[in-house]
Coordinates of C-alpha atoms in Angstrom, one line a residue:
Chain A
M223 CA -0.2 0.0 0.0
T224 CA 1.5 3.4 -0.7
L225 CA 0.7 6.2 1.3
S226 CA 1.0 9.8 0.7
R227 CA 3.3 11.7 3.2
E228 CA 0.3 12.9 4.8
E229 CA -1.0 9.2 5.5
R230 CA 2.0 8.4 6.9
L231 CA 2.1 11.1 9.2
A232 CA -1.2 10.3 10.2
A233 CA -0.5 6.7 10.9
W234 CA 2.5 7.6 12.8
L235 CA 0.8 9.9 15.2
D236 CA -1.6 7.1 15.5
G237 CA 0.9 4.4 16.5
E238 CA 0.1 2.5 13.4
L239 CA 3.5 2.5 11.9
T240 CA 5.5 -0.3 12.6
G241 CA 9.0 -2.3 11.8
D242 CA 10.5 -0.7 8.5
D243 CA 7.6 1.8 7.8
L244 CA 8.3 3.3 11.3
T245 CA 12.1 3.5 10.9
A246 CA 11.6 5.1 7.6
F247 CA 9.3 7.8 8.4
Q248 CA 11.4 8.7 11.4
A249 CA 14.1 9.3 9.1
E250 CA 12.0 11.2 6.9
L251 CA 10.9 13.3 9.8
A252 CA 14.5 14.0 11.1
A253 CA 15.6 15.1 7.7
D254 CA 12.3 17.3 6.7
P255 CA 11.8 20.2 9.1
E256 CA 8.6 21.4 7.4
L257 CA 7.2 17.8 8.0
A258 CA 8.5 17.6 11.6
A259 CA 6.5 21.2 11.9
L260 CA 3.5 19.6 10.2
A261 CA 3.6 16.6 13.0
E262 CA 3.7 19.0 15.8
E263 CA 0.8 20.9 14.4
W264 CA -1.3 18.0 14.1
K265 CA -0.2 16.2 17.3
A266 CA -1.3 19.5 19.2
N267 CA -4.4 19.7 17.3
D268 CA -5.1 15.9 18.6
S269 CA -4.5 16.3 21.5
L270 CA -6.5 19.8 21.9
I271 CA -9.5 18.0 20.7
A272 CA -9.1 14.7 22.6
G273 CA -8.9 16.5 25.6
A274 CA -11.7 18.9 25.0
F275 CA -13.9 15.8 24.9
A276 CA -12.4 13.7 27.6
P277 CA -14.8 15.1 30.1
V278 CA -17.6 14.4 28.3
A279 CA -17.0 10.7 28.9
E280 CA -16.5 11.4 32.4
A281 CA -19.4 13.1 33.3
P282 CA -22.0 10.7 35.4
I283 CA -25.0 9.1 33.6
D284 CA -27.6 10.1 35.7
Q285 CA -30.8 8.2 36.6
A286 CA -33.2 10.5 34.7
M287 CA -31.2 10.0 31.3
L288 CA -31.3 6.1 32.1
E289 CA -34.8 6.3 32.5
R290 CA -35.1 8.3 29.4
L291 CA -33.2 5.8 27.7
G292 CA -35.0 2.9 28.9
L293 CA -32.0 1.5 30.9
A294 CA -33.2 2.3 34.2
E295 CA -35.1 -0.9 35.5
R296 CA -32.9 -2.2 38.5
L297 CA -29.9 -0.3 37.4
A298 CA -28.4 2.6 39.2
P299 CA -26.4 5.2 37.5
L300 CA -22.8 4.1 36.3
P301 CA -20.6 7.5 36.4
A302 CA -17.8 6.5 34.1
N303 CA -15.0 7.1 36.8
D304 CA -17.0 6.0 39.8
N305 CA -15.1 3.3 41.6
S306 CA -18.0 1.5 42.9
P307 CA -20.2 0.1 40.3
W308 CA -24.1 -0.4 40.9
W309 CA -23.7 -4.0 41.6
K310 CA -21.2 -3.1 44.5
R311 CA -23.1 0.0 45.8
H312 CA -26.3 -1.9 45.9
A313 CA -24.3 -4.7 47.2
L314 CA -23.4 -5.5 50.7
P315 CA -26.0 -6.7 52.8
L316 CA -22.3 -6.2 54.7
G317 CA -22.8 -2.2 54.4
G318 CA -21.3 -0.1 51.8
A319 CA -18.9 1.9 54.5
I320 CA -17.4 -1.5 55.8
A321 CA -16.8 -2.6 52.6
A322 CA -15.1 0.3 51.3
S323 CA -12.7 0.3 54.4
L324 CA -11.9 -3.3 53.8
V325 CA -11.3 -2.4 50.2
A326 CA -8.9 0.5 50.8
I327 CA -6.5 -1.9 52.9
L328 CA -6.3 -4.6 50.7
V329 CA -3.4 -5.1 48.5
V330 CA -2.9 -7.4 45.4
A331 CA -5.4 -9.7 43.8
P332 CA -4.3 -13.3 43.6
R333 CA -4.2 -15.1 40.4
S334 CA -6.0 -18.5 40.0
S335 CA -3.4 -21.0 39.1
G336 CA -6.3 -22.9 37.4
D337 CA -5.7 -26.0 39.3
A338 CA -9.0 -27.7 40.5
R339 CA -8.3 -27.4 44.0
D340 CA -6.1 -24.7 44.2
P341 CA -5.8 -22.8 47.7
L342 CA -7.3 -19.9 46.4
S343 CA -10.4 -22.1 45.4
R344 CA -10.5 -23.8 48.7
A345 CA -10.4 -20.4 50.5
L346 CA -13.5 -19.2 48.5
D347 CA -15.2 -22.1 48.8
E348 CA -15.0 -22.0 52.9
T349 CA -14.6 -18.4 53.8
P350 CA -17.6 -16.3 54.5
S351 CA -17.6 -12.9 53.3
L352 CA -15.5 -10.4 55.5
A353 CA -13.7 -13.1 57.2
Q354 CA -10.1 -13.4 56.1
A355 CA -8.5 -16.6 54.9
D356 CA -4.7 -17.3 54.9
L357 CA -3.6 -18.8 51.9
P358 CA -0.4 -21.1 51.9
D359 CA 1.9 -18.7 50.0
G360 CA 1.3 -16.1 52.6
R361 CA -1.4 -14.1 51.0
K362 CA -4.4 -13.1 52.9
I363 CA -7.7 -13.0 51.0
T364 CA -11.2 -11.5 52.1
P365 CA -14.1 -12.5 50.3
M366 CA -16.6 -9.3 50.1
L367 CA -19.6 -10.7 48.5
T368 CA -21.3 -13.6 46.8
A369 CA -23.7 -13.3 44.0
Q370 CA -24.9 -15.4 41.3
A371 CA -24.2 -14.9 37.6
A372 CA -26.9 -15.2 34.9
D373 CA -25.7 -18.7 33.8
G374 CA -26.1 -20.1 37.4
R375 CA -22.4 -19.9 38.4
W376 CA -21.5 -18.4 42.0
C377 CA -19.2 -15.6 41.9
R378 CA -17.4 -13.9 44.7
E379 CA -15.6 -10.5 45.1
F380 CA -12.5 -10.7 47.1
G381 CA -9.5 -8.7 47.6
D382 CA -6.2 -9.4 49.3
G383 CA -4.8 -6.0 49.1
S384 CA -5.7 -3.0 47.4
S385 CA -6.7 -4.8 44.5
I386 CA -10.0 -6.7 43.9
A387 CA -11.2 -9.7 41.8
L388 CA -14.1 -11.4 40.8
A389 CA -14.1 -15.1 40.6
C390 CA -16.6 -17.4 39.6
R391 CA -17.2 -21.3 40.8
A392 CA -16.7 -23.6 37.8
D393 CA -18.2 -27.0 37.9
K394 CA -15.0 -28.9 39.2
G395 CA -15.1 -26.4 42.2
S396 CA -12.2 -24.5 41.1
W397 CA -13.0 -20.7 41.1
I398 CA -12.0 -18.9 37.7
I399 CA -10.8 -15.2 38.3
E400 CA -12.9 -13.4 35.7
A401 CA -11.9 -9.7 36.4
K402 CA -9.3 -7.9 38.6
G403 CA -9.4 -4.4 39.8
K404 CA -7.4 -1.9 41.8
G405 CA -10.1 -1.3 44.5
A406 CA -10.8 1.8 46.3
A407 CA -7.9 3.7 44.5
P408 CA -9.3 6.4 42.5
V409 CA -9.3 5.4 38.7
D410 CA -8.2 8.7 36.8
N411 CA -8.5 7.3 33.5
A412 CA -10.5 9.6 31.0
E413 CA -11.0 6.7 28.7
F414 CA -12.7 4.5 31.2
A415 CA -11.6 1.5 29.1
V416 CA -13.8 -1.2 30.0
A417 CA -12.7 -3.5 27.1
S418 CA -9.2 -2.9 27.8
G419 CA -9.6 -4.4 31.2
A420 CA -8.2 -1.3 33.2
D421 CA -8.9 -1.5 37.0
D422 CA -12.4 -1.4 38.2
S423 CA -13.8 -0.9 34.6
A424 CA -12.4 -4.7 34.3
L425 CA -15.1 -5.4 37.0
N426 CA -17.7 -3.3 35.7
A427 CA -17.2 -5.3 32.2
A428 CA -17.2 -8.5 34.1
Q429 CA -20.2 -7.7 35.9
A430 CA -22.0 -6.6 32.9
H431 CA -21.4 -9.9 30.8
L432 CA -21.6 -12.3 33.7
K433 CA -25.1 -10.1 34.8
L434 CA -24.7 -10.6 38.3
A435 CA -27.8 -10.7 40.3
D436 CA -28.0 -8.9 43.7
P437 CA -25.5 -10.2 46.3
V438 CA -26.8 -13.4 48.5
S439 CA -27.6 -12.5 52.3
A440 CA -25.1 -13.6 55.1
E441 CA -27.2 -16.5 56.0
A442 CA -27.8 -17.7 52.5
E443 CA -24.1 -17.4 51.7
Q444 CA -23.3 -19.5 54.9
A445 CA -26.1 -22.1 53.5
L446 CA -23.9 -22.5 50.2
I447 CA -20.7 -22.8 52.2
A448 CA -22.5 -25.6 54.3
K449 CA -23.5 -27.3 51.3
K450 CA -20.3 -26.7 49.3
W451 CA -21.9 -24.2 46.5
G452 CA -24.2 -27.7 45.6
G453 CA -27.4 -27.5 44.2
H454 CA -26.7 -24.3 42.6
S455 CA -23.8 -24.5 40.5
S456 CA -23.9 -23.9 36.5
K457 CA -26.8 -24.7 34.7
Chain B
M669 CA -14.6 -7.3 24.7
Y670 CA -18.1 -7.8 25.6
L671 CA -19.6 -11.1 25.8
V672 CA -22.9 -10.1 25.6
G673 CA -25.4 -13.2 26.0
Q674 CA -28.7 -13.3 24.9
G675 CA -31.3 -11.7 26.6
A676 CA -32.7 -8.0 26.6
E677 CA -31.6 -7.4 30.2
C678 CA -28.3 -8.3 29.5
M679 CA -27.7 -6.1 26.6
R680 CA -29.0 -3.1 28.7
T681 CA -26.6 -3.9 31.5
A682 CA -23.7 -3.9 29.0
I683 CA -25.2 -0.7 27.1
V684 CA -25.1 1.0 30.5
A685 CA -21.4 0.2 30.7
V686 CA -20.6 1.6 27.5
L687 CA -22.8 4.7 27.7
P688 CA -20.1 7.3 29.0
R689 CA -18.2 6.6 25.7
L690 CA -21.0 6.4 23.4
R691 CA -22.2 9.7 24.6
R692 CA -18.8 11.3 23.8
F693 CA -18.6 9.9 20.3
C694 CA -22.5 11.1 19.7
A695 CA -21.4 14.7 21.3
A696 CA -18.7 14.6 18.5
M697 CA -20.7 13.5 15.9
A698 CA -23.7 15.8 16.5
G699 CA -21.8 18.7 17.4
S700 CA -23.0 19.8 20.7
A701 CA -23.7 18.0 24.0
A702 CA -27.6 18.3 23.7
D703 CA -27.8 16.9 20.0
G704 CA -25.2 14.3 21.3
D705 CA -27.7 13.3 23.8
D706 CA -30.5 13.4 21.4
L707 CA -28.3 10.8 19.1
M708 CA -27.0 9.0 21.8
Q709 CA -30.7 8.2 22.8
A710 CA -31.9 7.2 19.2
T711 CA -28.6 5.1 19.1
V712 CA -29.6 3.1 22.4
E713 CA -33.1 2.7 21.1
R714 CA -32.2 1.5 17.9
A715 CA -29.6 -0.8 19.6
L716 CA -32.2 -2.2 22.0
L717 CA -34.7 -2.9 19.0
R718 CA -31.9 -4.5 16.9
S719 CA -30.2 -6.3 19.9
G720 CA -30.4 -9.5 17.9
Q721 CA -28.5 -8.4 15.2
F722 CA -25.5 -7.7 17.5
E723 CA -22.8 -10.7 17.3
P724 CA -21.9 -11.8 20.4
G725 CA -18.1 -12.0 21.2
T726 CA -17.4 -8.4 19.1
R727 CA -17.2 -4.9 20.6
L728 CA -20.9 -3.8 21.8
D729 CA -19.3 -0.2 21.8
S730 CA -18.1 -0.5 18.4
W731 CA -21.4 -1.7 17.1
M732 CA -23.2 1.0 18.8
F733 CA -20.7 3.7 17.6
R734 CA -21.6 2.5 13.6
I735 CA -25.4 2.7 14.7
A736 CA -24.7 6.4 15.9
Q737 CA -23.0 7.1 12.8
N738 CA -25.5 6.0 10.5
L739 CA -28.5 7.6 12.5
H740 CA -26.5 11.0 12.5
I741 CA -25.9 10.7 8.7
D742 CA -29.6 9.7 8.0
G743 CA -30.8 12.6 10.3
A744 CA -28.6 15.1 8.7
R745 CA -29.9 14.0 5.3
A746 CA -33.2 14.2 6.1
A747 CA -32.9 17.7 7.8
K748 CA -31.6 18.6 4.6
R749 CA -34.4 17.2 2.4
R750 CA -36.9 18.8 4.5
G751 CA -35.3 22.2 4.6
T752 CA -35.4 22.7 8.3
A753 CA -32.4 24.2 10.1
V754 CA -32.0 20.9 12.1
D755 CA -28.8 20.2 10.6
V756 CA -25.8 21.0 12.9
E757 CA -23.5 22.5 10.5
V758 CA -26.2 24.7 9.5
L759 CA -26.7 25.7 13.1
H760 CA -23.1 26.1 13.5
S761 CA -22.3 28.3 10.7
L762 CA -25.5 30.5 12.0
A763 CA -24.0 30.9 15.2
G764 CA -21.0 32.7 15.4
S765 CA -22.1 36.6 15.3
D766 CA -23.2 37.1 18.7
G767 CA -21.1 38.0 21.9
R768 CA -21.6 34.9 23.6
E769 CA -20.4 32.7 20.9
L770 CA -17.3 34.7 20.8
V771 CA -16.7 33.9 24.5
E772 CA -17.2 30.2 23.8
S773 CA -15.2 30.4 20.8
R774 CA -12.1 30.4 23.1
S775 CA -12.8 27.5 25.2
D776 CA -11.3 24.3 23.6
L777 CA -14.5 22.4 23.4
A778 CA -16.1 25.0 21.5
A779 CA -13.1 25.2 19.3
A780 CA -12.9 21.3 19.2
Q781 CA -16.5 21.0 18.3
R782 CA -15.8 23.9 15.5
A783 CA -13.0 21.8 14.0
L784 CA -14.8 18.6 14.2
Q785 CA -18.0 20.1 12.3
A786 CA -16.0 21.5 9.5
L787 CA -15.3 18.0 8.6
P788 CA -17.4 15.8 6.4
E789 CA -19.6 13.3 8.2
D790 CA -17.4 10.2 7.1
Q791 CA -14.2 11.8 8.1
R792 CA -15.5 12.8 11.3
A793 CA -16.6 9.6 12.4
V794 CA -13.3 8.2 11.7
F795 CA -11.5 11.0 13.5
A796 CA -13.6 10.5 16.5
M797 CA -13.1 6.9 16.5
V798 CA -9.4 6.7 16.3
V799 CA -8.5 9.9 17.8
I800 CA -10.9 10.9 20.5
E801 CA -12.0 7.3 21.2
G802 CA -8.5 5.9 20.8
R803 CA -9.3 2.9 18.7
S804 CA -6.9 1.3 16.3
Y805 CA -7.3 1.5 12.7
R806 CA -8.5 -1.9 12.4
D807 CA -11.3 -1.2 14.9
A808 CA -12.3 1.6 13.4
A809 CA -12.4 -0.2 9.7
E810 CA -14.4 -2.9 11.2
A811 CA -16.6 -0.8 13.3
L812 CA -17.4 1.7 10.3
D813 CA -17.2 -1.2 7.6
L814 CA -14.4 0.4 5.7
P815 CA -11.3 -0.7 4.1
I816 CA -8.2 0.2 6.1
G817 CA -7.0 2.2 3.4
T818 CA -9.9 4.6 3.5
V819 CA -9.5 4.9 7.3
M820 CA -6.1 6.3 6.5
S821 CA -6.9 8.5 3.9
R822 CA -9.7 10.2 5.8
L823 CA -7.7 10.6 8.9
A824 CA -5.0 12.3 7.0
R825 CA -7.6 14.4 5.2
A826 CA -9.5 15.1 8.4
R827 CA -6.4 16.0 10.0
G828 CA -5.3 18.7 7.4
K829 CA -8.8 20.2 7.3
I830 CA -8.4 20.8 11.4
A831 CA -5.2 22.3 11.1
E832 CA -6.9 24.9 8.6
T833 CA -9.7 25.3 10.9
L834 CA -7.6 25.7 14.1
A835 CA -5.0 27.9 12.6
G836 CA -8.0 30.3 11.8
R837 CA -8.7 30.2 15.8
Q838 CA -5.4 31.0 16.6
D839 CA -4.9 33.9 14.4
A840 CA -8.3 35.0 15.8
Q841 CA -7.0 34.8 19.2
K842 CA -3.8 37.0 18.4
E843 CA -6.1 39.7 16.9
A844 CA -8.2 39.7 19.8
G845 CA -5.2 39.9 22.2
R846 CA -4.0 42.8 20.6

């Protein structure tokens, strides 16, 4: 594909030039002050425009708007940069304030090894929300809520640091991590990149595609633990 | 990467999650926050109506950007046919003479809107996808159903036109500063 000078410049600005094309264009840029000046001008214009529109995606979508859009049923507003998605805010039988303070002291989300009965899965099987479980490798995890996904799986949000994660229980009793987020730390991200998996937006995205129901009560959770999550697992 | 399953409720939840970005894209396409919200509303209605056409495993936001772009282009055409002044580009060129508009013209958003509104619709959509929404050329090409070469040429032409528009603004500011 033969590109014009302007097309190459645009592709360079958008990070779409790679390999030899990139090297060649950088040399061209270094050798051509006029092109370099145009590059600066275009770059400044791009950031002016992208910066000007960034706040539009940060503004909260209010309840009235959701109602107008026919999206309000059972959904609370989801501001772009709000760190507590509706399913958490509504969440807790446990109380939002308690959950928030817990999130604040938690540190790093563990990774599921994928092993059928890894220690994390056992801990998630047996630990009630707001209790802490010690893993053999020294991590401490605290489940925060339990809710059922639309596909019937049980899912739990837990943290072990400033990070929180959402895991769902597969048939064989292993808990698969669906998403991880940064916990209560502010997400200063104008992009609100749900799909890129950044921070809490990853949890929001997981929540959206799992379509979690309201979290269960402490008693119901206790019963699930007692029954080893039986009778309600997938499909 | 939205894996939206079957079911309208599921779709609704997923749409809520992409609304902030859809709102931004619509504002960029329509030329103002208010027109953008109208476009967003029409887009959501259309998306819910046609949720069966969404391919699970593809990006919901891309699909909705495309709906928004089509609705916007249809709306602009219809407005032209009717000869009404609903067309945002017309509105834009009519504004600009009163004092309030002069003040607003110094704000970045107003300048950004003016620069975008000076673009043809097809270039504006590609520019909004790539530069404002930060999507790759491949994403933009798929979402807008264009060959990648078209995405590239539109981006280059859009930037050339934007540079013209914004250069005028800088000159005007220098004049005003004197």
